[in-house]
Each structure stands twice: as C-alpha cells, then as structure tokens.
Amino acid sequence: MIEMIFSRRSVRRYTADSVSDEAVSAMLECARFAPSGLNNQPWRFIVIDDKETGRQLSPLTHYSDIITSAPLLIAVFLDTAASYHREKDLTAIGACIQNILLAAHSMELGAVWLGEILKNKDKVSKILDAPAEFELMAVIAVGHPVPASSESASRKPLDELVFKNKYSKS
C-alpha cells in the first residue's frame, strides 16, 4: 500500500480504451469503504461514460481537454440529507476520493481529481440531473493512461509540514 501511495500520480491523458464495468465497480466499492463519521457514508456518485455528457461538462472547467478525453468520469457528491456534520463529511469525502484514486492506480488506470469545476457545480448538477440534496464535491477523470515520463512529483520536506518535527533529517 505504501508503494501505491508513493507511486500514484495525477494522470491527465488517456487512450481511447474504455474502462471495464468491473474496474468501475471495484473503484466504487473501494470508495464506499472510506471512513466516515458515524459511518454515515455521505458520498453519492454519478458515473459518466458517454462522450456527449463529457462534451456538455467540458466548458465548465479550464480542464475541458481532460473531461473530453477521459473515457470515464465519476462525479462525487455530498448527500446533504445524509450529512450530520459538514466539516467531518467533507473530510470523509476526501478519503472516499483518495480511495478511488488509489484503486484506479492499483488497476493500472490513470485518474485525476478535478476540483476547479466546482466553480460551476450548479451547472454540473443540472447537466447530470442530480437530486437537489446532492452537492458536487469533485469530478474524477479515469482512463488508461497515455505513456508518460516517469518524473516524480515534488513534495515538501516533512520539516516544512510538521510542527515540532522529530522526523527532520537535520
């Protein structure tokens, strides 16, 4: 698992190959096993695998090329009717999204969490005909990655992130 966390990267370019139903089910199963306060599981999903819906969503983000090229999109929502504590539920949804990203990576799929589209969350919800109590939290693009360089993403050192860092190498 640690190696999966270290090797996962945001993938923004995909082949035209579709994502299997089995892979979609596996990602969603992993998502629903994320921790949540009181086990309320406040996440809901709309799976988008048709190009027309992607074309309708693409003008709603600066990342339109990612939306239109991905063979699969997963819209992740907070079900406000199931919510008991907004901040805790938002944290739980973050864990849910991370589970999807890690599951995709484990199946050699590429994925990226698109948050910038939230500026148009009402328009996205209308296009997807989401229930009124669903609040968009992210759209995840998923597909078979186009081969890319093996560059690693830079990360800040722990001594910049941890207060009273006993893990500092200095």
PDB file of C-alpha atoms in Angstrom:
ATOM      1  CA  MET A   1       0.000   0.000   0.000  1.00  0.00           C
ATOM      2  CA  ILE A   2       2.802   2.418   0.858  1.00  0.00           C
ATOM      3  CA  GLU A   3       4.374   1.876  -2.571  1.00  0.00           C
ATOM      4  CA  MET A   4       0.976   2.530  -4.209  1.00  0.00           C
ATOM      5  CA  ILE A   5       0.681   5.827  -2.325  1.00  0.00           C
ATOM      6  CA  PHE A   6       4.213   6.876  -3.308  1.00  0.00           C
ATOM      7  CA  SER A   7       3.832   5.887  -6.973  1.00  0.00           C
ATOM      8  CA  ARG A   8       0.340   7.264  -7.672  1.00  0.00           C
ATOM      9  CA  ARG A   9       0.278  10.362  -9.850  1.00  0.00           C
ATOM     10  CA  SER A  10      -2.461  12.506 -11.339  1.00  0.00           C
ATOM     11  CA  VAL A  11      -2.994  11.310 -14.908  1.00  0.00           C
ATOM     12  CA  ARG A  12      -4.483  13.775 -17.376  1.00  0.00           C
ATOM     13  CA  ARG A  13      -4.060  11.994 -20.725  1.00  0.00           C
ATOM     14  CA  TYR A  14      -5.826   8.789 -21.700  1.00  0.00           C
ATOM     15  CA  THR A  15      -6.072   6.320 -24.535  1.00  0.00           C
ATOM     16  CA  ALA A  16      -9.439   5.796 -26.220  1.00  0.00           C
ATOM     17  CA  ASP A  17      -9.884   2.428 -24.475  1.00  0.00           C
ATOM     18  CA  SER A  18     -12.948   2.184 -22.266  1.00  0.00           C
ATOM     19  CA  VAL A  19     -12.810   1.355 -18.558  1.00  0.00           C
ATOM     20  CA  SER A  20     -14.387  -2.016 -17.785  1.00  0.00           C
ATOM     21  CA  ASP A  21     -17.543  -2.312 -15.706  1.00  0.00           C
ATOM     22  CA  GLU A  22     -15.557  -4.492 -13.294  1.00  0.00           C
ATOM     23  CA  ALA A  23     -12.998  -1.715 -12.777  1.00  0.00           C
ATOM     24  CA  VAL A  24     -15.747   0.854 -12.199  1.00  0.00           C
ATOM     25  CA  SER A  25     -17.407  -1.420  -9.644  1.00  0.00           C
ATOM     26  CA  ALA A  26     -14.081  -2.025  -7.894  1.00  0.00           C
ATOM     27  CA  MET A  27     -13.355   1.711  -7.640  1.00  0.00           C
ATOM     28  CA  LEU A  28     -16.816   2.432  -6.240  1.00  0.00           C
ATOM     29  CA  GLU A  29     -16.552  -0.464  -3.771  1.00  0.00           C
ATOM     30  CA  CYS A  30     -13.249   0.966  -2.534  1.00  0.00           C
ATOM     31  CA  ALA A  31     -14.844   4.413  -2.311  1.00  0.00           C
ATOM     32  CA  ARG A  32     -17.685   3.225  -0.121  1.00  0.00           C
ATOM     33  CA  PHE A  33     -15.245   1.666   2.335  1.00  0.00           C
ATOM     34  CA  ALA A  34     -13.707   5.050   3.202  1.00  0.00           C
ATOM     35  CA  PRO A  35     -14.140   6.084   6.832  1.00  0.00           C
ATOM     36  CA  SER A  36     -16.922   8.494   7.733  1.00  0.00           C
ATOM     37  CA  GLY A  37     -18.214   9.970  10.967  1.00  0.00           C
ATOM     38  CA  LEU A  38     -20.941   7.814  12.491  1.00  0.00           C
ATOM     39  CA  ASN A  39     -20.474   5.606   9.394  1.00  0.00           C
ATOM     40  CA  ASN A  40     -22.986   7.878   7.628  1.00  0.00           C
ATOM     41  CA  GLN A  41     -21.303   7.354   4.233  1.00  0.00           C
ATOM     42  CA  PRO A  42     -22.393  10.754   2.875  1.00  0.00           C
ATOM     43  CA  TRP A  43     -20.973  10.242  -0.627  1.00  0.00           C
ATOM     44  CA  ARG A  44     -23.016   9.623  -3.737  1.00  0.00           C
ATOM     45  CA  PHE A  45     -21.774   9.022  -7.268  1.00  0.00           C
ATOM     46  CA  ILE A  46     -22.866   9.591 -10.816  1.00  0.00           C
ATOM     47  CA  VAL A  47     -20.842   7.574 -13.317  1.00  0.00           C
ATOM     48  CA  ILE A  48     -20.462   9.155 -16.743  1.00  0.00           C
ATOM     49  CA  ASP A  49     -19.200   7.020 -19.594  1.00  0.00           C
ATOM     50  CA  ASP A  50     -20.782   8.734 -22.581  1.00  0.00           C
ATOM     51  CA  LYS A  51     -18.926  11.333 -24.623  1.00  0.00           C
ATOM     52  CA  GLU A  52     -21.948  13.608 -25.061  1.00  0.00           C
ATOM     53  CA  THR A  53     -22.225  14.286 -21.336  1.00  0.00           C
ATOM     54  CA  GLY A  54     -18.486  14.928 -21.231  1.00  0.00           C
ATOM     55  CA  ARG A  55     -18.876  17.442 -24.055  1.00  0.00           C
ATOM     56  CA  GLN A  56     -21.620  19.209 -22.091  1.00  0.00           C
ATOM     57  CA  LEU A  57     -19.441  19.354 -18.965  1.00  0.00           C
ATOM     58  CA  SER A  58     -16.212  20.393 -20.677  1.00  0.00           C
ATOM     59  CA  PRO A  59     -16.971  24.151 -20.999  1.00  0.00           C
ATOM     60  CA  LEU A  60     -17.485  24.304 -17.229  1.00  0.00           C
ATOM     61  CA  THR A  61     -13.777  23.893 -16.434  1.00  0.00           C
ATOM     62  CA  HIS A  62     -10.363  25.056 -17.594  1.00  0.00           C
ATOM     63  CA  TYR A  63      -9.560  21.345 -17.922  1.00  0.00           C
ATOM     64  CA  SER A  64     -12.005  20.698 -20.744  1.00  0.00           C
ATOM     65  CA  ASP A  65      -9.453  18.579 -22.632  1.00  0.00           C
ATOM     66  CA  ILE A  66      -9.223  16.184 -19.684  1.00  0.00           C
ATOM     67  CA  ILE A  67     -13.012  15.929 -19.428  1.00  0.00           C
ATOM     68  CA  THR A  68     -13.465  15.237 -23.152  1.00  0.00           C
ATOM     69  CA  SER A  69     -10.584  12.767 -23.440  1.00  0.00           C
ATOM     70  CA  ALA A  70     -11.406  10.654 -20.380  1.00  0.00           C
ATOM     71  CA  PRO A  71     -13.452   7.559 -21.178  1.00  0.00           C
ATOM     72  CA  LEU A  72     -14.905   7.655 -17.666  1.00  0.00           C
ATOM     73  CA  LEU A  73     -15.903  10.405 -15.269  1.00  0.00           C
ATOM     74  CA  ILE A  74     -17.094   9.896 -11.718  1.00  0.00           C
ATOM     75  CA  ALA A  75     -18.936  12.817 -10.162  1.00  0.00           C
ATOM     76  CA  VAL A  76     -18.683  12.678  -6.386  1.00  0.00           C
ATOM     77  CA  PHE A  77     -21.361  14.368  -4.326  1.00  0.00           C
ATOM     78  CA  LEU A  78     -22.101  15.097  -0.690  1.00  0.00           C
ATOM     79  CA  ASP A  79     -25.633  13.949   0.080  1.00  0.00           C
ATOM     80  CA  THR A  80     -26.673  16.853   2.290  1.00  0.00           C
ATOM     81  CA  ALA A  81     -29.686  14.852   3.505  1.00  0.00           C
ATOM     82  CA  ALA A  82     -27.312  12.202   4.891  1.00  0.00           C
ATOM     83  CA  SER A  83     -24.867  14.748   6.325  1.00  0.00           C
ATOM     84  CA  TYR A  84     -24.612  15.137  10.068  1.00  0.00           C
ATOM     85  CA  HIS A  85     -21.559  17.411  10.362  1.00  0.00           C
ATOM     86  CA  ARG A  86     -20.421  19.251   7.239  1.00  0.00           C
ATOM     87  CA  GLU A  87     -16.693  19.504   8.032  1.00  0.00           C
ATOM     88  CA  LYS A  88     -16.439  15.852   9.053  1.00  0.00           C
ATOM     89  CA  ASP A  89     -18.402  14.785   5.987  1.00  0.00           C
ATOM     90  CA  LEU A  90     -16.156  16.821   3.672  1.00  0.00           C
ATOM     91  CA  THR A  91     -13.124  15.122   5.188  1.00  0.00           C
ATOM     92  CA  ALA A  92     -14.763  11.730   4.687  1.00  0.00           C
ATOM     93  CA  ILE A  93     -15.434  12.542   1.039  1.00  0.00           C
ATOM     94  CA  GLY A  94     -11.762  13.407   0.616  1.00  0.00           C
ATOM     95  CA  ALA A  95     -10.912   9.921   1.918  1.00  0.00           C
ATOM     96  CA  CYS A  96     -13.511   8.435  -0.429  1.00  0.00           C
ATOM     97  CA  ILE A  97     -11.949  10.234  -3.400  1.00  0.00           C
ATOM     98  CA  GLN A  98      -8.462   9.088  -2.388  1.00  0.00           C
ATOM     99  CA  ASN A  99      -9.723   5.500  -2.280  1.00  0.00           C
ATOM    100  CA  ILE A 100     -10.969   5.873  -5.869  1.00  0.00           C
ATOM    101  CA  LEU A 101      -7.622   7.292  -6.992  1.00  0.00           C
ATOM    102  CA  LEU A 102      -5.660   4.511  -5.298  1.00  0.00           C
ATOM    103  CA  ALA A 103      -7.990   1.810  -6.618  1.00  0.00           C
ATOM    104  CA  ALA A 104      -7.600   3.164 -10.156  1.00  0.00           C
ATOM    105  CA  HIS A 105      -3.819   3.195  -9.767  1.00  0.00           C
ATOM    106  CA  SER A 106      -3.806  -0.371  -8.451  1.00  0.00           C
ATOM    107  CA  MET A 107      -5.603  -1.477 -11.638  1.00  0.00           C
ATOM    108  CA  GLU A 108      -3.066   0.382 -13.813  1.00  0.00           C
ATOM    109  CA  LEU A 109      -5.605   3.042 -14.683  1.00  0.00           C
ATOM    110  CA  GLY A 110      -4.876   6.731 -14.554  1.00  0.00           C
ATOM    111  CA  ALA A 111      -7.059   9.222 -12.729  1.00  0.00           C
ATOM    112  CA  VAL A 112      -7.144  12.844 -11.687  1.00  0.00           C
ATOM    113  CA  TRP A 113      -9.287  14.685  -9.161  1.00  0.00           C
ATOM    114  CA  LEU A 114     -10.788  17.777 -10.788  1.00  0.00           C
ATOM    115  CA  GLY A 115     -11.813  20.359  -8.232  1.00  0.00           C
ATOM    116  CA  GLU A 116     -11.727  23.515 -10.331  1.00  0.00           C
ATOM    117  CA  ILE A 117     -15.064  22.511 -11.913  1.00  0.00           C
ATOM    118  CA  LEU A 118     -16.710  23.233  -8.549  1.00  0.00           C
ATOM    119  CA  LYS A 119     -16.998  26.889  -9.553  1.00  0.00           C
ATOM    120  CA  ASN A 120     -19.831  25.643 -11.795  1.00  0.00           C
ATOM    121  CA  LYS A 121     -21.210  22.950  -9.518  1.00  0.00           C
ATOM    122  CA  ASP A 122     -24.836  24.000 -10.019  1.00  0.00           C
ATOM    123  CA  LYS A 123     -24.495  23.751 -13.806  1.00  0.00           C
ATOM    124  CA  VAL A 124     -22.782  20.351 -13.476  1.00  0.00           C
ATOM    125  CA  SER A 125     -25.583  19.112 -11.224  1.00  0.00           C
ATOM    126  CA  LYS A 126     -28.185  20.299 -13.730  1.00  0.00           C
ATOM    127  CA  ILE A 127     -26.468  18.535 -16.656  1.00  0.00           C
ATOM    128  CA  LEU A 128     -26.210  15.344 -14.582  1.00  0.00           C
ATOM    129  CA  ASP A 129     -29.784  15.686 -13.297  1.00  0.00           C
ATOM    130  CA  ALA A 130     -28.505  15.221  -9.746  1.00  0.00           C
ATOM    131  CA  PRO A 131     -31.034  15.297  -6.911  1.00  0.00           C
ATOM    132  CA  ALA A 132     -31.341  18.679  -5.189  1.00  0.00           C
ATOM    133  CA  GLU A 133     -29.760  17.367  -1.974  1.00  0.00           C
ATOM    134  CA  PHE A 134     -26.562  16.333  -3.818  1.00  0.00           C
ATOM    135  CA  GLU A 135     -23.733  18.894  -3.636  1.00  0.00           C
ATOM    136  CA  LEU A 136     -20.878  18.356  -6.092  1.00  0.00           C
ATOM    137  CA  MET A 137     -17.511  17.747  -4.421  1.00  0.00           C
ATOM    138  CA  ALA A 138     -15.351  16.665  -7.374  1.00  0.00           C
ATOM    139  CA  VAL A 139     -15.264  15.090 -10.781  1.00  0.00           C
ATOM    140  CA  ILE A 140     -12.716  12.331 -11.223  1.00  0.00           C
ATOM    141  CA  ALA A 141     -11.466  11.578 -14.727  1.00  0.00           C
ATOM    142  CA  VAL A 142     -10.374   7.956 -15.237  1.00  0.00           C
ATOM    143  CA  GLY A 143      -8.878   6.041 -18.130  1.00  0.00           C
ATOM    144  CA  HIS A 144      -5.988   4.021 -19.453  1.00  0.00           C
ATOM    145  CA  PRO A 145      -3.016   6.368 -19.261  1.00  0.00           C
ATOM    146  CA  VAL A 146      -1.052   7.505 -22.273  1.00  0.00           C
ATOM    147  CA  PRO A 147       2.570   6.531 -21.552  1.00  0.00           C
ATOM    148  CA  ALA A 148       4.327   9.473 -19.933  1.00  0.00           C
ATOM    149  CA  SER A 149       7.650  10.280 -18.376  1.00  0.00           C
ATOM    150  CA  SER A 150       8.443   8.721 -15.035  1.00  0.00           C
ATOM    151  CA  GLU A 151       9.045  12.054 -13.319  1.00  0.00           C
ATOM    152  CA  SER A 152       8.144  12.057  -9.693  1.00  0.00           C
ATOM    153  CA  ALA A 153       6.067  14.816  -8.195  1.00  0.00           C
ATOM    154  CA  SER A 154       7.959  17.009  -5.778  1.00  0.00           C
ATOM    155  CA  ARG A 155       6.846  17.094  -2.183  1.00  0.00           C
ATOM    156  CA  LYS A 156       7.715  19.485   0.593  1.00  0.00           C
ATOM    157  CA  PRO A 157      10.039  18.017   3.231  1.00  0.00           C
ATOM    158  CA  LEU A 158       8.465  16.932   6.500  1.00  0.00           C
ATOM    159  CA  ASP A 159      10.214  19.688   8.428  1.00  0.00           C
ATOM    160  CA  GLU A 160       8.101  22.196   6.480  1.00  0.00           C
ATOM    161  CA  LEU A 161       4.887  20.327   7.222  1.00  0.00           C
ATOM    162  CA  VAL A 162       5.158  19.014  10.790  1.00  0.00           C
ATOM    163  CA  PHE A 163       5.210  21.294  13.809  1.00  0.00           C
ATOM    164  CA  LYS A 164       7.958  20.300  16.262  1.00  0.00           C
ATOM    165  CA  ASN A 165       9.166  17.793  13.711  1.00  0.00           C
ATOM    166  CA  LYS A 166      11.052  14.936  15.306  1.00  0.00           C
ATOM    167  CA  TYR A 167      11.244  13.398  11.815  1.00  0.00           C
ATOM    168  CA  SER A 168      13.525  16.129  10.461  1.00  0.00           C
ATOM    169  CA  LYS A 169      16.716  14.805   8.916  1.00  0.00           C
ATOM    170  CA  SER A 170      18.742  17.773  10.175  1.00  0.00           C
TER     171      SER A 170
END
